[in-house]
């Protein structure tokens, strides 16, 4: 086994304490003798949710030697609320201990720069690897196997039960429901996400008519379904989020069929169009019928896709996979985890959750922003749309007067944007994580996800104003020097693998900035993971957007078809230009930064 730098792991501290441990509080010393993987995550982040799923098999396979600890490190103010973290741990079925770190104390001690980041600690308490982004489970499993062998031989490996203690289950008709749809019958269909089913409710929104698991045909049971949309043939399209598929449910017969997706997650380099059942999708979160096609909010890759039932095909409809807020022609626009859709005759409305924005696409397929400014500004502020603020909205609902209701999830509010006046107002507060809403006559029925229910509200003639609150993401800015800045993305191929150069360069680096003037040079796409940037001294602060990708394959000359793995991460790095700032910015994709 290769010699590794011996870096002692800092202590685990978090003001919110520990979850999933039966109320016991742990230190690293309590875990000595076990291999520990720290998963720095936050529950708004789709990439973090992907990593939770990636780790499940590893967690089960090495249960007696490996302890995975989620270090919850919030981006949004709402995510710093302890009860919100408790809810998220249940909502996403996290079956390992979680440290609630609302003040980012452990995040700072480990110098983490991105969600998600995985840090591996050996049984003696030393950091041996760090990985940012998705796609690292295979590499971490190899490392875990090496560490098991090494420390078993040294006598420093301790086997046995881990610290995870399952919480007591709670009985409710719904559990963290996602979206709702009014059926032609007058009943409501609700995606009961955490219980992996659809639930049909009577018009009162409470009495259960039936539960639909999705099993029986066309791809197995639902897995955390979200968005619902009526298709012209009377069936309901279902965004089967964690199965990475679009399903169709027939309320008349109960039949469920897979319309699109392979059941595997889309990765960079995979097809972006073709026969619907042959093309992979990535965490579809909502669906809407618009312009003769089913539009899909593809949260996992920051795009919108379309499904054409007549041709049986899917393709990208808007977005580049880059995360951010950029308007313009659909093929050039940037989104950030689009999670809600609503169709009108001339617009497709979008809840773009990570930019705390409401956006729309017009009939000419041009993307516009109604409310929101970017990845790092959020809050609860009414008034002119240009200065109004939302906080991670997950749903939009078209209203009869041409305005749109916004499920402003992390503000626990229902908001309204009126295109005629350009104003944002608040319709209702004291809703617990509303994630969608549907019109029912003169009422609007809101999915109160964290209260596990539908809530009926009368659409008011006059909106209620609330006191304005504004926030910025809590991460401290990195001081960088003006002029030349060396950007190094660290990637070390996992043990037993090498960079895949059979078909050309196996790495890609894309760099841009907000504002664009921050960079006087070095922006754009290239294949080298290191680059010289030129920082404009006249720009005081901004955000560097860095997207890196590397492909590695098993290094076995005897194997004609080696297994290959994609490693990818996007960083948004807040920076402040200062004469005392660093001249080198190191970002770890995989490995250890020795620079």
Coordinates of C-alpha atoms in Angstrom, one line a residue:
X1 CA 0.0 0.0 0.0
X2 CA 1.4 3.4 -1.0
X3 CA 2.7 5.7 1.7
X4 CA 0.3 8.5 2.6
X5 CA 0.8 11.9 4.2
X6 CA -0.1 11.6 7.9
X7 CA -2.6 14.4 8.6
X8 CA -4.4 14.1 11.9
X9 CA -8.2 14.4 11.5
X10 CA -9.7 17.5 13.3
X11 CA -12.4 16.8 16.0
X12 CA -16.0 16.6 15.0
X13 CA -18.0 19.6 16.4
X14 CA -21.4 20.8 15.6
X15 CA -23.7 23.0 17.7
X16 CA -26.8 21.0 16.7
X17 CA -25.4 17.7 18.1
X18 CA -25.8 14.2 16.8
X19 CA -28.7 12.5 15.1
X20 CA -29.3 8.7 14.6
X21 CA -27.2 7.8 17.6
X22 CA -29.9 7.3 20.3
X23 CA -28.9 10.8 21.6
X24 CA -25.3 9.7 22.3
X25 CA -22.7 12.4 21.4
X26 CA -19.5 11.1 19.8
X27 CA -15.9 12.2 19.4
X28 CA -13.3 10.8 17.0
X29 CA -11.7 9.0 19.9
X30 CA -14.9 7.0 20.3
X31 CA -14.5 5.8 16.7
X32 CA -10.9 4.8 16.9
X33 CA -10.3 1.4 15.3
X34 CA -13.0 2.0 12.7
X35 CA -12.6 3.4 9.1
X36 CA -14.6 6.7 9.0
X37 CA -16.0 8.4 6.0
X38 CA -17.2 12.0 6.6
X39 CA -19.9 13.0 4.1
X40 CA -20.2 16.8 4.1
X41 CA -23.7 17.5 2.8
X42 CA -26.6 19.8 2.9
X43 CA -30.1 18.7 2.1
X44 CA -30.9 21.2 -0.6
X45 CA -28.1 19.8 -2.8
X46 CA -29.1 17.3 -5.4
X47 CA -25.5 16.1 -5.8
X48 CA -25.4 15.4 -2.0
X49 CA -28.6 13.3 -2.4
X50 CA -26.9 11.3 -5.2
X51 CA -24.0 10.6 -3.0
X52 CA -26.3 9.4 -0.2
X53 CA -27.5 6.8 -2.7
X54 CA -24.0 6.0 -3.9
X55 CA -22.9 5.2 -0.4
X56 CA -25.7 2.8 0.6
X57 CA -24.1 -0.3 -0.8
X58 CA -20.7 0.5 0.6
X59 CA -22.3 1.2 4.0
X60 CA -24.0 -2.2 4.0
X61 CA -21.1 -4.2 2.7
X62 CA -18.6 -2.9 5.2
X63 CA -21.0 -2.4 8.1
X64 CA -18.6 -4.0 10.8
X65 CA -15.5 -1.9 9.9
X66 CA -16.8 1.3 8.3
X67 CA -18.7 4.2 9.9
X68 CA -20.2 6.8 7.6
X69 CA -21.0 10.1 9.3
X70 CA -23.0 12.8 7.6
X71 CA -21.7 16.3 8.6
X72 CA -24.7 18.5 7.8
X73 CA -23.2 21.8 6.6
X74 CA -26.0 24.3 5.6
X75 CA -26.1 26.6 2.6
X76 CA -29.4 28.2 3.3
X77 CA -30.5 29.8 6.6
X78 CA -33.4 27.3 6.8
X79 CA -31.0 24.4 6.7
X80 CA -29.4 25.6 9.9
X81 CA -32.6 24.9 11.8
X82 CA -32.2 21.7 13.8
X83 CA -35.7 20.4 13.1
X84 CA -35.2 20.9 9.4
X85 CA -32.1 18.6 9.6
X86 CA -34.1 16.1 11.6
X87 CA -36.8 16.1 8.9
X88 CA -34.2 15.8 6.1
X89 CA -32.5 12.8 7.7
X90 CA -35.9 11.0 7.8
X91 CA -37.0 12.3 4.4
X92 CA -33.9 11.0 2.6
X93 CA -33.7 7.8 4.6
X94 CA -30.2 8.5 6.0
X95 CA -29.2 5.3 7.9
X96 CA -26.0 6.5 9.5
X97 CA -25.1 9.1 12.2
X98 CA -25.4 12.7 11.3
X99 CA -23.6 15.6 13.0
X100 CA -25.6 18.8 12.7
X101 CA -23.1 21.6 12.2
X102 CA -25.2 24.8 11.6
X103 CA -22.2 27.1 12.1
X104 CA -19.9 25.2 9.7
X105 CA -17.3 24.6 12.4
X106 CA -16.3 21.2 11.2
X107 CA -16.5 22.3 7.5
X108 CA -14.0 25.0 8.3
X109 CA -11.7 22.7 10.2
X110 CA -11.5 20.3 7.3
X111 CA -11.1 23.2 4.8
X112 CA -14.1 21.9 2.7
X113 CA -15.0 24.0 -0.3
X114 CA -17.8 22.1 -2.0
X115 CA -21.0 20.1 -1.4
X116 CA -20.7 17.2 -1.3
X117 CA -17.2 16.4 -0.1
X118 CA -16.1 13.0 1.3
X119 CA -13.1 12.6 3.7
X120 CA -11.7 9.2 4.6
X121 CA -10.1 8.7 8.0
X122 CA -8.2 5.6 8.9
X123 CA -8.6 3.6 12.1
X124 CA -5.7 5.5 13.8
X125 CA -7.5 8.9 13.2
X126 CA -5.5 10.2 10.2
X127 CA -7.0 11.6 7.0
X128 CA -6.0 9.5 4.0
X129 CA -8.2 10.8 1.2
X130 CA -10.6 13.5 0.1
X131 CA -13.1 13.5 -2.8
X132 CA -15.5 16.3 -4.0
X133 CA -18.6 15.6 -6.0
X134 CA -20.2 12.4 -7.2
X135 CA -18.9 9.1 -8.6
X136 CA -16.3 8.2 -6.0
X137 CA -18.0 5.3 -4.2
X138 CA -16.0 2.7 -6.3
X139 CA -12.6 4.4 -5.4
X140 CA -13.6 4.7 -1.7
X141 CA -14.5 1.0 -1.6
X142 CA -11.1 0.1 -2.9
X143 CA -9.5 2.3 -0.3
X144 CA -11.6 0.8 2.5
X145 CA -10.6 -2.7 1.5
X146 CA -6.9 -1.6 1.6
X147 CA -7.3 0.0 5.0
X148 CA -9.1 -3.1 6.3
X149 CA -6.2 -5.3 5.3
X150 CA -3.5 -2.9 6.5
X151 CA -5.0 -2.3 9.9
X152 CA -6.1 -5.8 10.5
X153 CA -2.4 -6.8 10.0
X154 CA -1.3 -4.0 12.4
X155 CA -3.9 -4.9 15.0
X156 CA -5.5 -1.4 14.8
X157 CA -8.8 -2.4 13.2
X158 CA -11.8 -2.8 15.5
X159 CA -14.8 -4.8 14.1
X160 CA -18.4 -4.7 15.5
X161 CA -21.6 -2.8 15.5
X162 CA -21.5 0.8 14.5
X163 CA -23.0 3.9 16.3
X164 CA -26.2 4.1 14.2
X165 CA -29.5 3.9 16.1
X166 CA -32.7 4.0 14.0
X167 CA -35.3 6.6 15.1
X168 CA -38.8 5.5 16.1
X169 CA -41.2 5.5 13.1
X170 CA -44.1 8.0 13.0
X171 CA -47.6 7.1 11.8
X172 CA -49.1 9.6 9.3
X173 CA -51.1 9.1 6.1
X174 CA -48.5 11.0 4.1
X175 CA -44.7 11.3 4.8
X176 CA -42.9 14.2 3.3
X177 CA -45.2 14.4 0.2
X178 CA -43.6 16.2 -2.8
X179 CA -46.2 17.3 -5.4
X180 CA -50.0 17.1 -5.9
X181 CA -52.3 16.9 -8.9
X182 CA -56.0 17.5 -9.2
X183 CA -57.5 14.5 -11.1
X184 CA -60.5 14.8 -13.4
X185 CA -62.5 12.9 -10.8
X186 CA -62.0 15.7 -8.3
X187 CA -59.7 13.6 -6.2
X188 CA -56.1 14.6 -5.5
X189 CA -53.1 12.5 -6.4
X190 CA -50.0 13.1 -4.2
X191 CA -46.5 11.9 -4.5
X192 CA -45.7 10.4 -1.1
X193 CA -42.0 10.7 -1.6
X194 CA -40.4 9.2 1.5
X195 CA -42.8 6.2 1.4
X196 CA -42.0 5.6 -2.3
X197 CA -45.6 5.7 -3.4
X198 CA -48.5 7.7 -4.8
X199 CA -51.6 8.3 -2.7
X200 CA -55.0 9.2 -4.0
X201 CA -57.1 11.3 -1.7
X202 CA -60.7 12.3 -1.7
X203 CA -61.6 16.0 -2.5
X204 CA -61.3 16.8 1.2
X205 CA -57.5 16.3 0.7
X206 CA -57.4 14.0 3.7
X207 CA -59.3 10.7 3.2
X208 CA -57.2 8.0 1.5
X209 CA -58.7 6.3 -1.5
X210 CA -55.8 4.1 -2.6
X211 CA -52.0 3.8 -2.5
X212 CA -50.0 3.0 -5.6
X213 CA -46.5 1.5 -5.2
X214 CA -45.6 1.5 -8.9
X215 CA -44.8 -2.3 -8.8
X216 CA -46.3 -4.8 -11.1
X217 CA -45.0 -3.6 -14.5
X218 CA -42.7 -1.3 -16.2
X219 CA -39.7 -1.0 -13.9
X220 CA -40.5 -1.9 -10.3
X221 CA -41.6 0.2 -7.4
X222 CA -41.4 4.0 -7.2
X223 CA -38.4 5.5 -5.5
X224 CA -39.0 8.9 -4.0
X225 CA -41.4 10.1 -6.7
X226 CA -42.0 13.8 -7.1
X227 CA -43.6 15.7 -10.0
X228 CA -47.0 14.7 -11.5
X229 CA -48.6 15.9 -14.8
X230 CA -51.7 14.9 -16.7
X231 CA -51.0 13.6 -20.2
X232 CA -53.4 14.1 -23.1
X233 CA -54.4 10.4 -23.0
X234 CA -55.6 10.7 -19.4
X235 CA -52.6 9.0 -17.8
X236 CA -50.4 10.8 -15.2
X237 CA -46.7 11.3 -15.9
X238 CA -44.7 10.7 -12.7
X239 CA -41.1 12.0 -12.1
X240 CA -39.7 8.9 -10.4
X241 CA -36.8 10.8 -9.1
X242 CA -34.4 8.3 -7.5
X243 CA -35.2 5.7 -10.1
X244 CA -34.1 8.3 -12.7
X245 CA -37.1 7.6 -14.8
X246 CA -40.4 9.0 -16.0
X247 CA -43.4 6.7 -15.4
X248 CA -47.0 6.8 -16.5
X249 CA -49.8 5.9 -14.1
X250 CA -53.3 5.1 -15.4
X251 CA -55.9 6.1 -12.7
X252 CA -58.5 4.0 -14.4
X253 CA -56.7 0.6 -14.6
X254 CA -53.9 1.2 -12.0
X255 CA -51.3 0.2 -14.6
X256 CA -47.8 1.7 -14.3
X257 CA -45.5 1.9 -17.3
X258 CA -42.0 3.4 -17.8
X259 CA -41.9 6.1 -20.5
X260 CA -38.3 7.3 -20.3
X261 CA -35.0 6.5 -18.6
X262 CA -32.9 3.4 -18.2
X263 CA -33.0 3.4 -14.4
X264 CA -29.4 4.5 -14.3
X265 CA -28.2 8.0 -13.6
X266 CA -27.0 10.1 -16.5
X267 CA -23.3 11.0 -16.5
X268 CA -21.3 13.5 -18.6
X269 CA -20.6 11.9 -22.0
X270 CA -23.9 9.9 -22.1
X271 CA -26.4 10.4 -24.9
X272 CA -28.6 13.5 -24.5
X273 CA -31.2 12.4 -27.0
X274 CA -32.7 9.3 -28.6
X275 CA -35.2 6.6 -27.9
X276 CA -36.7 7.4 -24.5
X277 CA -36.0 4.0 -22.9
X278 CA -32.4 4.0 -24.1
X279 CA -31.3 7.4 -22.6
X280 CA -30.4 7.8 -19.0
X281 CA -31.9 10.6 -16.9
X282 CA -30.7 12.3 -13.7
X283 CA -33.1 13.0 -10.8
X284 CA -36.2 14.3 -12.7
X285 CA -38.0 16.4 -10.1
X286 CA -41.1 17.8 -11.9
X287 CA -43.0 17.4 -15.1
X288 CA -45.4 19.6 -17.1
X289 CA -47.2 19.2 -20.5
X290 CA -46.4 22.2 -22.7
X291 CA -46.1 22.8 -26.4
X292 CA -47.1 19.2 -27.3
X293 CA -44.4 17.6 -25.2
X294 CA -43.7 16.6 -21.6
X295 CA -41.1 18.9 -20.1
X296 CA -38.9 17.5 -17.4
X297 CA -37.1 19.5 -14.7
X298 CA -33.9 17.5 -14.6
X299 CA -32.6 18.7 -11.3
X300 CA -29.6 16.3 -11.3
X301 CA -27.9 18.0 -14.2
X302 CA -29.4 21.6 -14.0
X303 CA -31.3 21.2 -17.3
X304 CA -34.8 20.9 -18.7
X305 CA -35.5 17.9 -21.0
X306 CA -38.4 17.0 -23.1
X307 CA -40.3 13.7 -23.8
X308 CA -42.2 13.4 -27.1
X309 CA -44.7 10.6 -26.7
X310 CA -45.5 10.5 -30.5
X311 CA -41.9 9.8 -31.4
X312 CA -41.0 8.0 -28.2
X313 CA -37.9 10.1 -27.7
X314 CA -36.2 12.4 -25.2
X315 CA -33.8 15.3 -25.7
X316 CA -32.4 18.3 -23.9
X317 CA -34.7 21.2 -24.0
X318 CA -32.7 23.9 -22.2
X319 CA -29.5 24.3 -20.2
X320 CA -25.9 23.3 -20.5
X321 CA -25.4 21.3 -17.3
X322 CA -23.5 24.3 -15.8
X323 CA -25.0 25.4 -12.6
X324 CA -25.9 29.1 -12.2
X325 CA -28.3 31.8 -13.5
X326 CA -27.8 32.7 -17.1
X327 CA -30.7 33.8 -19.4
X328 CA -30.9 33.7 -23.2
X329 CA -31.5 31.1 -25.8
X330 CA -32.5 27.7 -24.2
X331 CA -29.3 25.9 -25.4
X332 CA -27.1 28.5 -23.7
X333 CA -29.0 29.1 -20.5
X334 CA -27.8 28.0 -17.1
X335 CA -30.1 26.6 -14.4
X336 CA -29.4 25.4 -10.8
X337 CA -31.5 22.4 -9.8
X338 CA -34.8 23.2 -11.5
X339 CA -37.5 21.6 -9.2
X340 CA -40.9 22.9 -10.2
X341 CA -42.7 23.5 -13.5
X342 CA -46.1 25.1 -14.4
X343 CA -47.4 25.6 -18.0
X344 CA -49.6 28.4 -19.4
X345 CA -50.4 29.0 -23.0
X346 CA -47.3 31.1 -23.7
X347 CA -44.9 30.4 -20.8
X348 CA -43.3 27.5 -19.0
X349 CA -42.6 28.7 -15.5
X350 CA -39.7 27.2 -13.6
X351 CA -38.8 27.1 -9.9
X352 CA -35.0 27.2 -10.1
X353 CA -34.3 26.2 -6.5
X354 CA -30.5 26.7 -5.9
X355 CA -30.6 30.2 -7.3
X356 CA -33.8 31.0 -5.3
X357 CA -35.3 32.1 -8.6
X358 CA -38.5 31.9 -10.6
X359 CA -37.8 31.8 -14.4
X360 CA -39.7 31.1 -17.6
X361 CA -39.3 29.9 -21.1
X362 CA -41.2 31.6 -23.9
X363 CA -42.6 30.2 -27.1
X364 CA -39.3 31.1 -28.9
X365 CA -37.4 29.0 -26.4
X366 CA -35.7 31.9 -24.7
X367 CA -35.1 31.8 -21.0
X368 CA -36.0 34.8 -18.7
X369 CA -35.7 35.4 -15.0
X370 CA -38.6 36.9 -13.1
X371 CA -37.2 36.8 -9.6
X372 CA -33.7 35.9 -8.4
X373 CA -30.1 37.0 -8.9
X374 CA -27.8 33.9 -8.4
X375 CA -26.5 31.1 -6.3
X376 CA -25.7 33.0 -3.2
X377 CA -28.4 35.6 -2.5
X378 CA -31.7 34.7 -0.9
X379 CA -34.2 35.8 1.7
X380 CA -37.8 36.9 2.2
X381 CA -38.4 40.3 0.6
X382 CA -41.5 41.5 -1.2
X383 CA -41.8 44.4 -3.7
X384 CA -40.4 44.9 -7.2
X385 CA -39.2 41.6 -8.7
X386 CA -35.7 43.0 -9.4
X387 CA -35.0 43.3 -5.6
X388 CA -37.4 40.7 -4.2
X389 CA -35.9 37.6 -2.6
X390 CA -37.0 33.9 -2.3
X391 CA -35.3 31.0 -0.4
X392 CA -35.0 27.7 -2.3
X393 CA -38.4 27.5 -3.9
X394 CA -39.5 24.0 -5.1
X395 CA -42.8 24.7 -6.8
X396 CA -44.7 27.1 -9.1
X397 CA -48.4 27.1 -9.9
X398 CA -50.0 29.1 -12.7
X399 CA -52.9 31.3 -11.4
X400 CA -56.0 32.3 -13.4
X401 CA -55.0 35.9 -13.7
X402 CA -51.7 35.2 -15.4
X403 CA -49.7 35.5 -12.2
X404 CA -47.8 32.6 -10.6
X405 CA -47.9 31.2 -7.0
X406 CA -44.5 30.2 -5.7
X407 CA -44.0 27.5 -3.1
X408 CA -41.2 29.3 -1.3
X409 CA -40.0 26.2 0.5
X410 CA -37.3 27.4 2.9
X411 CA -39.3 30.6 3.8
X412 CA -42.3 28.4 4.7
X413 CA -44.4 30.7 2.6
X414 CA -46.6 30.9 -0.5
X415 CA -45.5 33.9 -2.6
X416 CA -46.9 35.4 -5.8
X417 CA -45.3 37.0 -8.8
X418 CA -47.5 39.2 -11.0
X419 CA -45.9 39.8 -14.5
X420 CA -48.3 42.7 -15.1
X421 CA -47.1 44.7 -12.1
X422 CA -43.6 43.2 -11.8
X423 CA -44.3 42.8 -8.0
X424 CA -43.7 39.9 -5.6
X425 CA -46.1 39.6 -2.7
X426 CA -46.7 37.0 0.1
X427 CA -50.0 35.1 0.0
X428 CA -49.5 33.0 3.2
X429 CA -46.9 32.2 5.8
X430 CA -46.5 29.5 8.5
X431 CA -46.5 26.7 5.9
X432 CA -43.9 24.1 6.7
X433 CA -41.6 23.5 3.7
X434 CA -44.3 23.9 1.0
X435 CA -43.1 22.0 -2.1
X436 CA -45.9 22.4 -4.5
X437 CA -49.5 23.6 -4.9
X438 CA -52.5 22.9 -7.1
X439 CA -55.6 25.0 -7.9
X440 CA -59.0 23.6 -6.8
X441 CA -61.8 26.0 -7.7
X442 CA -61.3 29.2 -5.8
X443 CA -58.8 27.6 -3.5
X444 CA -55.1 26.7 -3.7
X445 CA -54.1 23.4 -2.1
X446 CA -50.6 23.5 -0.8
X447 CA -48.3 20.5 -0.2
X448 CA -46.9 21.1 3.3
X449 CA -44.1 18.6 2.9
X450 CA -42.7 18.8 6.4
X451 CA -46.2 18.8 8.0
X452 CA -47.1 15.7 6.0
X453 CA -50.4 17.1 4.7
X454 CA -52.3 19.1 2.1
X455 CA -53.4 22.5 3.3
X456 CA -56.3 24.3 1.6
X457 CA -56.1 28.1 1.4
X458 CA -58.5 30.7 -0.1
X459 CA -56.8 32.7 -2.8
X460 CA -56.9 36.2 -1.3
X461 CA -57.8 39.3 -3.3
X462 CA -55.1 41.2 -1.5
X463 CA -51.7 39.8 -0.7
X464 CA -50.1 40.1 2.7
X465 CA -46.8 42.0 3.0
X466 CA -44.1 40.7 5.3
X467 CA -41.0 42.3 6.8
X468 CA -38.1 42.0 4.4
X469 CA -35.1 39.7 5.2
X470 CA -32.1 39.2 3.0
X471 CA -29.3 36.6 3.4
X472 CA -26.1 35.5 1.6
X473 CA -24.7 32.1 1.7
X474 CA -22.8 31.6 4.9
X475 CA -19.5 30.4 3.4
X476 CA -16.6 32.9 4.0
X477 CA -15.0 34.3 0.9
X478 CA -11.5 33.2 -0.1
X479 CA -9.0 36.1 -0.4
X480 CA -7.2 35.9 -3.7
X481 CA -4.5 38.3 -5.0
X482 CA -5.1 40.5 -8.0
X483 CA -3.3 39.6 -11.2
X484 CA -2.1 36.0 -11.7
X485 CA -3.9 33.2 -9.8
X486 CA -2.9 29.6 -10.2
X487 CA -5.9 27.3 -10.3
X488 CA -5.1 23.6 -9.5
X489 CA -7.8 21.0 -9.5
X490 CA -6.3 18.0 -7.7
X491 CA -7.1 14.6 -9.2
X492 CA -5.3 11.4 -8.3
X493 CA -6.7 8.3 -10.0
X494 CA -7.8 5.8 -7.3
X495 CA -5.6 2.8 -6.6
X496 CA -5.7 0.3 -9.4
X497 CA -6.9 2.9 -11.9
X498 CA -5.4 5.3 -14.4
X499 CA -6.7 8.2 -16.5
X500 CA -8.6 6.9 -19.5
X501 CA -6.8 8.4 -22.6
X502 CA -7.9 5.8 -25.1
X503 CA -10.2 8.3 -26.9
X504 CA -8.3 11.5 -26.2
X505 CA -7.9 13.7 -23.1
X506 CA -9.8 12.3 -20.1
X507 CA -10.1 15.5 -18.2
X508 CA -12.0 18.7 -18.7
X509 CA -12.0 22.1 -16.9
X510 CA -14.5 24.9 -17.4
X511 CA -14.0 28.2 -15.7
X512 CA -16.1 31.4 -15.6
X513 CA -17.0 34.1 -13.1
X514 CA -19.7 36.3 -11.7
X515 CA -19.4 39.1 -12.5
X516 CA -17.7 38.2 -15.9
X517 CA -15.3 41.1 -15.5
X518 CA -13.6 39.4 -12.5
X519 CA -11.6 37.3 -14.9
X520 CA -9.4 39.2 -17.4
X521 CA -8.1 35.8 -18.6
X522 CA -8.3 32.1 -18.1
X523 CA -12.0 31.6 -18.6
X524 CA -13.4 28.9 -20.9
X525 CA -13.0 25.2 -21.5
X526 CA -9.8 23.2 -21.7
X527 CA -8.4 19.7 -20.9
X528 CA -5.7 20.6 -18.4
X529 CA -6.8 20.6 -14.7
X530 CA -4.4 23.4 -13.9
X531 CA -4.7 26.9 -15.3
X532 CA -3.4 30.4 -14.9
X533 CA -6.2 32.9 -14.3
X534 CA -5.9 36.7 -14.5
X535 CA -7.9 38.5 -11.8
X536 CA -9.0 42.1 -12.4
X537 CA -7.8 44.2 -9.5
X538 CA -10.6 46.7 -10.1
X539 CA -13.3 44.1 -9.2
X540 CA -13.6 43.8 -5.4
X541 CA -15.4 40.5 -5.1
X542 CA -17.3 37.8 -7.0
X543 CA -17.7 34.1 -7.6
X544 CA -15.4 31.8 -9.5
X545 CA -17.4 29.0 -11.2
X546 CA -15.2 25.9 -11.8
X547 CA -16.4 22.6 -13.3
X548 CA -14.0 19.7 -13.5
X549 CA -14.4 16.2 -14.9
X550 CA -12.0 13.2 -15.0
X551 CA -12.5 9.7 -16.3
X552 CA -10.4 6.8 -14.9
X553 CA -10.4 3.1 -15.8
X554 CA -9.1 -0.1 -14.1
X555 CA -5.4 -0.4 -14.9
X556 CA -5.2 -4.1 -15.9
X557 CA -3.5 -4.7 -19.2
X558 CA -5.0 -8.2 -19.4
X559 CA -8.6 -6.8 -19.3
X560 CA -9.8 -5.9 -22.8
X561 CA -12.9 -4.1 -21.4
X562 CA -11.8 -2.3 -18.2
X563 CA -14.4 -0.8 -15.9
X564 CA -14.4 3.0 -16.1
X565 CA -15.6 5.7 -13.7
X566 CA -16.5 9.3 -14.1
X567 CA -15.5 11.9 -11.4
X568 CA -17.2 15.3 -11.6
X569 CA -17.7 18.4 -9.5
X570 CA -18.9 22.0 -9.9
X571 CA -17.6 24.6 -7.4
X572 CA -18.9 28.1 -6.8
X573 CA -16.1 29.8 -4.9
X574 CA -16.9 33.2 -3.3
X575 CA -13.7 35.3 -3.6
X576 CA -12.6 38.6 -2.4
X577 CA -9.7 40.4 -4.2
X578 CA -7.0 41.5 -1.8
X579 CA -3.3 42.4 -2.1
X580 CA -2.7 39.9 0.8
X581 CA -4.7 37.2 -0.9
X582 CA -3.4 33.8 -2.1
X583 CA -1.9 33.4 -5.5
X584 CA -2.9 29.7 -5.7
X585 CA -6.4 28.2 -5.4
X586 CA -6.4 24.4 -4.9
X587 CA -9.7 22.5 -5.3
X588 CA -9.7 18.7 -4.6
X589 CA -11.6 16.5 -7.0
X590 CA -10.0 13.4 -5.6
X591 CA -6.8 12.8 -3.6
X592 CA -4.9 15.1 -1.2
X593 CA -3.8 18.7 -2.1
X594 CA -0.1 18.9 -1.4
X595 CA 0.3 22.3 -3.0

